[in-house]
CSV table of C-alpha atoms in Angstrom, one decimal:
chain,number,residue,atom,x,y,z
U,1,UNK,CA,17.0,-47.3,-1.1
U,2,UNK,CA,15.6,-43.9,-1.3
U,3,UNK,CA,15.1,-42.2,2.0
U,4,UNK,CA,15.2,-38.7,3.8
U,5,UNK,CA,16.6,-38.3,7.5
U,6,UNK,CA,16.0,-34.6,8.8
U,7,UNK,CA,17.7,-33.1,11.7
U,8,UNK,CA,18.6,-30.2,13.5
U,9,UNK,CA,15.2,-29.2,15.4
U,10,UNK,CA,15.1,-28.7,18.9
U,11,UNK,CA,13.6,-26.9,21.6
U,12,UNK,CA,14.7,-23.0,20.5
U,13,UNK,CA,13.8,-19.1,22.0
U,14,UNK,CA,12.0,-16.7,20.2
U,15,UNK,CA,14.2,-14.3,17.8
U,16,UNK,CA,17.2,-17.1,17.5
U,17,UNK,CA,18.1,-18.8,14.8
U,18,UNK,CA,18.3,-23.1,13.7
U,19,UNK,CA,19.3,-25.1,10.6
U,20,UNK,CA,17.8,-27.8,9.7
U,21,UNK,CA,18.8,-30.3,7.5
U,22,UNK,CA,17.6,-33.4,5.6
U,23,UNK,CA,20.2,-36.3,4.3
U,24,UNK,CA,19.0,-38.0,1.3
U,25,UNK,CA,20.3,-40.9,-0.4
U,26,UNK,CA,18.9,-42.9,-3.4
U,27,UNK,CA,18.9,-40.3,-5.7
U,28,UNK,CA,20.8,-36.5,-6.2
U,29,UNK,CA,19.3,-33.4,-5.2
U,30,UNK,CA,20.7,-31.9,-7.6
U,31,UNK,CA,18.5,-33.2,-10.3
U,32,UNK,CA,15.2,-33.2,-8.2
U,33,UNK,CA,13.1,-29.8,-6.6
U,34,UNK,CA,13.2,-30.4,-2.8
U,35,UNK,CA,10.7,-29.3,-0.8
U,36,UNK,CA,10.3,-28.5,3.0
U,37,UNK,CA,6.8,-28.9,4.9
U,38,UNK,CA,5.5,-28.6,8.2
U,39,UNK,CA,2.7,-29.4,10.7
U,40,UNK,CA,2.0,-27.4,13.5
U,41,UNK,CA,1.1,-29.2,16.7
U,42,UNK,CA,-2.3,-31.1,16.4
U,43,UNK,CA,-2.6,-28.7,12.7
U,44,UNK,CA,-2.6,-29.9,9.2
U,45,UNK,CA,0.0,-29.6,6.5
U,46,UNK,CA,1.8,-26.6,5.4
U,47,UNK,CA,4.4,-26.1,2.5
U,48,UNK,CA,7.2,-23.9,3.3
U,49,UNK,CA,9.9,-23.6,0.6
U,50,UNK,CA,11.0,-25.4,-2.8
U,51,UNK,CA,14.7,-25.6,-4.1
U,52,UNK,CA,14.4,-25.8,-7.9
U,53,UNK,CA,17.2,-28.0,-9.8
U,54,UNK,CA,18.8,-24.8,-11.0
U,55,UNK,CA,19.1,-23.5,-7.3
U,56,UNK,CA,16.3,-21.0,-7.1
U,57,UNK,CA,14.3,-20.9,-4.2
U,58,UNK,CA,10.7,-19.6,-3.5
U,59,UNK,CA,9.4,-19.3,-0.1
U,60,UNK,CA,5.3,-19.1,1.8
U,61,UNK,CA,5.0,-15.7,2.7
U,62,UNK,CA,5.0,-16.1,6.5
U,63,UNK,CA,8.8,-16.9,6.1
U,64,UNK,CA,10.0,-15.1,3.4
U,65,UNK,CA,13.1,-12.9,4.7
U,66,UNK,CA,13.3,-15.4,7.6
U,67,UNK,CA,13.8,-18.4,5.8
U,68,UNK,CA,16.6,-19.9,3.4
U,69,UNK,CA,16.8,-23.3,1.8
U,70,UNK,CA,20.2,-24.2,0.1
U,71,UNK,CA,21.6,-27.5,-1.2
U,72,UNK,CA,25.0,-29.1,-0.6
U,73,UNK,CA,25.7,-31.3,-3.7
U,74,UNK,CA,28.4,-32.6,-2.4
U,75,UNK,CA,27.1,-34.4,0.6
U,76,UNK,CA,23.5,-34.6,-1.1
U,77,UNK,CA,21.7,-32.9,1.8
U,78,UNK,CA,18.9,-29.8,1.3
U,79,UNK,CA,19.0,-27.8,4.1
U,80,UNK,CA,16.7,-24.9,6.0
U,81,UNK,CA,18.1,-21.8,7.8
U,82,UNK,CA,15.9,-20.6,9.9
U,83,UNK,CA,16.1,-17.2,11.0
U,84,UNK,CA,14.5,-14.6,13.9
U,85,UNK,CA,11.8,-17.7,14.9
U,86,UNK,CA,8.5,-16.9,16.3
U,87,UNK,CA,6.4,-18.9,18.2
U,88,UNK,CA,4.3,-19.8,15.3
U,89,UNK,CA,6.9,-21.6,13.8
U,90,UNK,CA,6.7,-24.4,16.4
U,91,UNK,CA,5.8,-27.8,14.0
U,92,UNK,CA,7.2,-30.4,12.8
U,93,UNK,CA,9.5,-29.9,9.7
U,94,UNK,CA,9.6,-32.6,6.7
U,95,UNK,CA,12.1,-32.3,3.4
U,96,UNK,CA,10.2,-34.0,0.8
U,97,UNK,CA,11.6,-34.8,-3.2
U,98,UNK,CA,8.8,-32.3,-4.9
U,99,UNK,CA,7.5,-33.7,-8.3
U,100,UNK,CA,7.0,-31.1,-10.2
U,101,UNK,CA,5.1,-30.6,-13.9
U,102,UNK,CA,6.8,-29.2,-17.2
U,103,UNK,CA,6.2,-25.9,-17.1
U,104,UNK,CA,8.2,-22.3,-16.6
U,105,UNK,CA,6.2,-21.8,-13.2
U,106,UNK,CA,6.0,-23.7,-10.6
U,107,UNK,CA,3.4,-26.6,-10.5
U,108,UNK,CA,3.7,-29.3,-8.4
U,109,UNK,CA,2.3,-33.2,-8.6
U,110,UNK,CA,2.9,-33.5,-5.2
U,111,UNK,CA,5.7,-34.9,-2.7
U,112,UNK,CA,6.4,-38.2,-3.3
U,113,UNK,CA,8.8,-39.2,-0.7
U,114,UNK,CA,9.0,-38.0,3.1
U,115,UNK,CA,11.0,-37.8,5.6
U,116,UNK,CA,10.2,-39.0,9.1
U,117,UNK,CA,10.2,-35.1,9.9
U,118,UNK,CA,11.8,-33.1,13.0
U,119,UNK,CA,10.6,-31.3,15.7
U,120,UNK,CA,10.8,-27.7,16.2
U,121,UNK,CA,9.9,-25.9,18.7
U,122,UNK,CA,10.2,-22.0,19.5
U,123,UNK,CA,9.4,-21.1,22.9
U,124,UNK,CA,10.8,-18.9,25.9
S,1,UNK,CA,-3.8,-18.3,-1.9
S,2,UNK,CA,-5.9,-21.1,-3.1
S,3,UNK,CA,-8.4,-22.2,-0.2
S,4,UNK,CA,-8.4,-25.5,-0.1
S,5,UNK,CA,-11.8,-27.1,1.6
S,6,UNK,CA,-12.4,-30.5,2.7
S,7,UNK,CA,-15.4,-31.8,4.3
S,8,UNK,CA,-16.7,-33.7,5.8
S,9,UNK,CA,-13.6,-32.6,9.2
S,10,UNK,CA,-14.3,-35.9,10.7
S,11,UNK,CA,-15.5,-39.3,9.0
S,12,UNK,CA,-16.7,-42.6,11.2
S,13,UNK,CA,-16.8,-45.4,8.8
S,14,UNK,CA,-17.3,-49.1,9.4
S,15,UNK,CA,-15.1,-51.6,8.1
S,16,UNK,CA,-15.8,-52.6,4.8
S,17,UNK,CA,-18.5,-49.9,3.7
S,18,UNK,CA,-17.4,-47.2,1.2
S,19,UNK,CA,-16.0,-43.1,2.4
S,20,UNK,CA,-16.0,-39.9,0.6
S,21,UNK,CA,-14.0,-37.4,1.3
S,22,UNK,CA,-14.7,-33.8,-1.1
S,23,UNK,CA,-12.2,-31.3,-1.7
S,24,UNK,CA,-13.3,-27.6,-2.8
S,25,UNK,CA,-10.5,-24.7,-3.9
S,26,UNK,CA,-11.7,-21.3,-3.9
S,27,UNK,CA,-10.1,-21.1,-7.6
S,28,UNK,CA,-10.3,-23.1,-11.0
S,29,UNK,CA,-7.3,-25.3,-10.8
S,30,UNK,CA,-7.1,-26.3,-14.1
S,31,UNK,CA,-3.7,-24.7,-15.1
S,32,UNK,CA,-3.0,-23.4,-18.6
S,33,UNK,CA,-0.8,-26.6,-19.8
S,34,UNK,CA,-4.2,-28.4,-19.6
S,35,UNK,CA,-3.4,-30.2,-16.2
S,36,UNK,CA,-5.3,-30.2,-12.8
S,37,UNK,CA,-2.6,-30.0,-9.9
S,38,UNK,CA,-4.8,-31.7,-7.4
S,39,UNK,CA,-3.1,-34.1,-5.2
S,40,UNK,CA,-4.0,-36.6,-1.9
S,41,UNK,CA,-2.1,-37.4,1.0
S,42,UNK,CA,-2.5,-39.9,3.6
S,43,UNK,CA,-0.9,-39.4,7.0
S,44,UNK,CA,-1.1,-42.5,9.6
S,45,UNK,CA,-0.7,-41.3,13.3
S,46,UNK,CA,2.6,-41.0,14.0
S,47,UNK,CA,3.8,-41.0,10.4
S,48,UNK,CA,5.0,-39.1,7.6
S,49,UNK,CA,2.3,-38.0,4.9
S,50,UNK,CA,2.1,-40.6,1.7
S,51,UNK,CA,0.7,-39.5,-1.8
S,52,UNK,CA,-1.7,-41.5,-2.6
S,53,UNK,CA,-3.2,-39.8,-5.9
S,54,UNK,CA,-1.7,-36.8,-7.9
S,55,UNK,CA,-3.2,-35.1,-10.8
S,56,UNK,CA,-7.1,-35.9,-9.6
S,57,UNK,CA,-7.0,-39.4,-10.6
S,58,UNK,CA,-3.7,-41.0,-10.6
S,59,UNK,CA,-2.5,-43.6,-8.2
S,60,UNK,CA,0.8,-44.1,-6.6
S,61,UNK,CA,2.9,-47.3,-7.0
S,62,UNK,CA,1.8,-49.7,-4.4
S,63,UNK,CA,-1.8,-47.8,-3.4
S,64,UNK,CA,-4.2,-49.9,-3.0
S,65,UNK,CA,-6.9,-49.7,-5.8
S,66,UNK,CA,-9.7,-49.0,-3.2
S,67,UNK,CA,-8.6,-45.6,-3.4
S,68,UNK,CA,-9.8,-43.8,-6.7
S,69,UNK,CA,-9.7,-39.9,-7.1
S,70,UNK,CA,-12.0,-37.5,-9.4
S,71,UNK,CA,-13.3,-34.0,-10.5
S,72,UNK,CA,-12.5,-31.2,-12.0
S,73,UNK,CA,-12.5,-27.6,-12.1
S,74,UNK,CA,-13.0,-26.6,-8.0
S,75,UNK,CA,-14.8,-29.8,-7.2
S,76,UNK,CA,-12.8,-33.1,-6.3
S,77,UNK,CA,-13.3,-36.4,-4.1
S,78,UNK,CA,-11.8,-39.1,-2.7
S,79,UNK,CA,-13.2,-42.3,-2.2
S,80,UNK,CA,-12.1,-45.6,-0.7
S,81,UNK,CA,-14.3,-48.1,-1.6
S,82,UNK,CA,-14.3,-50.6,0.9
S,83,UNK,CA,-12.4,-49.1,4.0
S,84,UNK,CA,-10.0,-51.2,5.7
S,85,UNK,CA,-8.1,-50.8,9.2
S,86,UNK,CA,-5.6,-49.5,7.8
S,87,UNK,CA,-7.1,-46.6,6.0
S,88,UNK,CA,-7.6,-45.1,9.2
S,89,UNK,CA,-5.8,-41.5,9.6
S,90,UNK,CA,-6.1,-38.3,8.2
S,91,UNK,CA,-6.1,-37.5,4.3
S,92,UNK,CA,-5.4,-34.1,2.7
S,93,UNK,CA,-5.7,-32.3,-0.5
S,94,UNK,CA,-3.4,-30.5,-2.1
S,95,UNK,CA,-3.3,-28.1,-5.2
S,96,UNK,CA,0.0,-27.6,-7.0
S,97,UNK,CA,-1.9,-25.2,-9.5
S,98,UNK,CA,-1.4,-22.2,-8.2
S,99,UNK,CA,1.1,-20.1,-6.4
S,100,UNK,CA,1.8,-21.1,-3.6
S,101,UNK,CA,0.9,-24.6,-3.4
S,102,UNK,CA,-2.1,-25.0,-0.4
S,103,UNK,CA,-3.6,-28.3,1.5
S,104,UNK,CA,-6.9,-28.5,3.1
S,105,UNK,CA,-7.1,-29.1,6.5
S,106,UNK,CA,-7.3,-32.9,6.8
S,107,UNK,CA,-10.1,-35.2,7.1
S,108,UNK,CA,-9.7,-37.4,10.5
S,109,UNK,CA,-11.6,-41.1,8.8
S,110,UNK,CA,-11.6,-43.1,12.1
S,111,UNK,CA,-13.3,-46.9,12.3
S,112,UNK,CA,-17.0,-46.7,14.0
């Protein structure tokens, strides 16, 4: 069965530091570009940061230098390291499997599994 | 970024009748390989988002064929043609087009 189980959020102060991670099992992250989105309290939808098959990473902006995604192949888990958070970084995280088109950039069909997300919150 | 603009915010339909939701992007998002990167989600409360359509028009395994996407260039829609209790939630677009990839804000469909 394919499915994603995220953890690692909590209740955090501003300028620390948490690592998420998302489990997945039913297929390899190793052959799939994983993605990590998150939703803001009452907010819509907002993509983060993509781990390519190949290992690169490319991050939004707003969390570039702050943020890293990695893999760990052997326990088939993609996780986020969250650096120096702010208070706008209070949401809900979710590691999604990114389907991605055949091209040298990035272009993406959408994220078509989900996990059931986890709960970060950055507050003092 | 790509501005992703959904409208109506908010849409009361009544069981059975037909809803529309339109997606704008502040950019062409036809990319160069000949593809539109346009995508819809549907988020239920208190659940994880679903894809329901990815590349304007094509439908995920196990969505109900109610739900048919279109457009082209800036301009898509999403319609459900006879809306069901269980459509209710909020539905977003998404381009994968350009860099980085953007949603629109969500549109709340709610039963009247």
């Amino acid at each position: 069965e394919v499915q994603l189980v995220e953890s690692g959020g909590g209740l955090i102060q501003p300028g620390e530091s948490l690592r998420l991670a998302c489990a997945v099992s039913g297929f390899s992250v190793t052959t799939n570009y994983m993605t990590w989105v998150r939703q803001a309290p009452g907010k819509g939808l907002e993509w983060v940061s993509v781990i390519y098959k190949n290992g690169y990473s490319q991050y939004v902006d707003s969390v570039k230098g702050r943020f890293t995604i990695s893999r760990d192949n052997s326990k088939n888990t993609v996780n986020l390291e969250m650096n120096n958070l702010r208070a706008e970084d209070t949401a809900v995280y979710f590691c999604a499997r990114d389907i991605v088109g055949p091209n040298y950039y990035y272009t993406s069909l959408g994220m078509d599994v989900w996990g059931q997300g986890t709960a970060v919150t950055v507050s003092s | 970024d790509v501005v992703m603009t959904q409208s109506p915010l908010s849409l009361p339909v009544t069981l059975g009748q037909p809803a529309s939701i339109s997606c704008r992007s502040s950019q062409s998002l036809v990319y160069s390989d000949g593809n539109t990167y346009l995508n819809w989600f549907q988020q239920r409360p208190g659940q994880s988002p679903r894809r329901l359509i990815y590349k304007v028009s094509n439908r995920d395994s196990g969505v109900p064929d109610r739900f048919s996407g279109s457009g082209s260039g800036t301009d898509f829609t999403l319609k459900i043609s006879r809306v069901e209790a269980e459509d209710v939630g909020v539905y977003y677009c998404m381009q994968g087009s350009q860099w980085p990839p953007t949603f629109g804000r969500g549109t709340k469909v709610e039963i009247k």
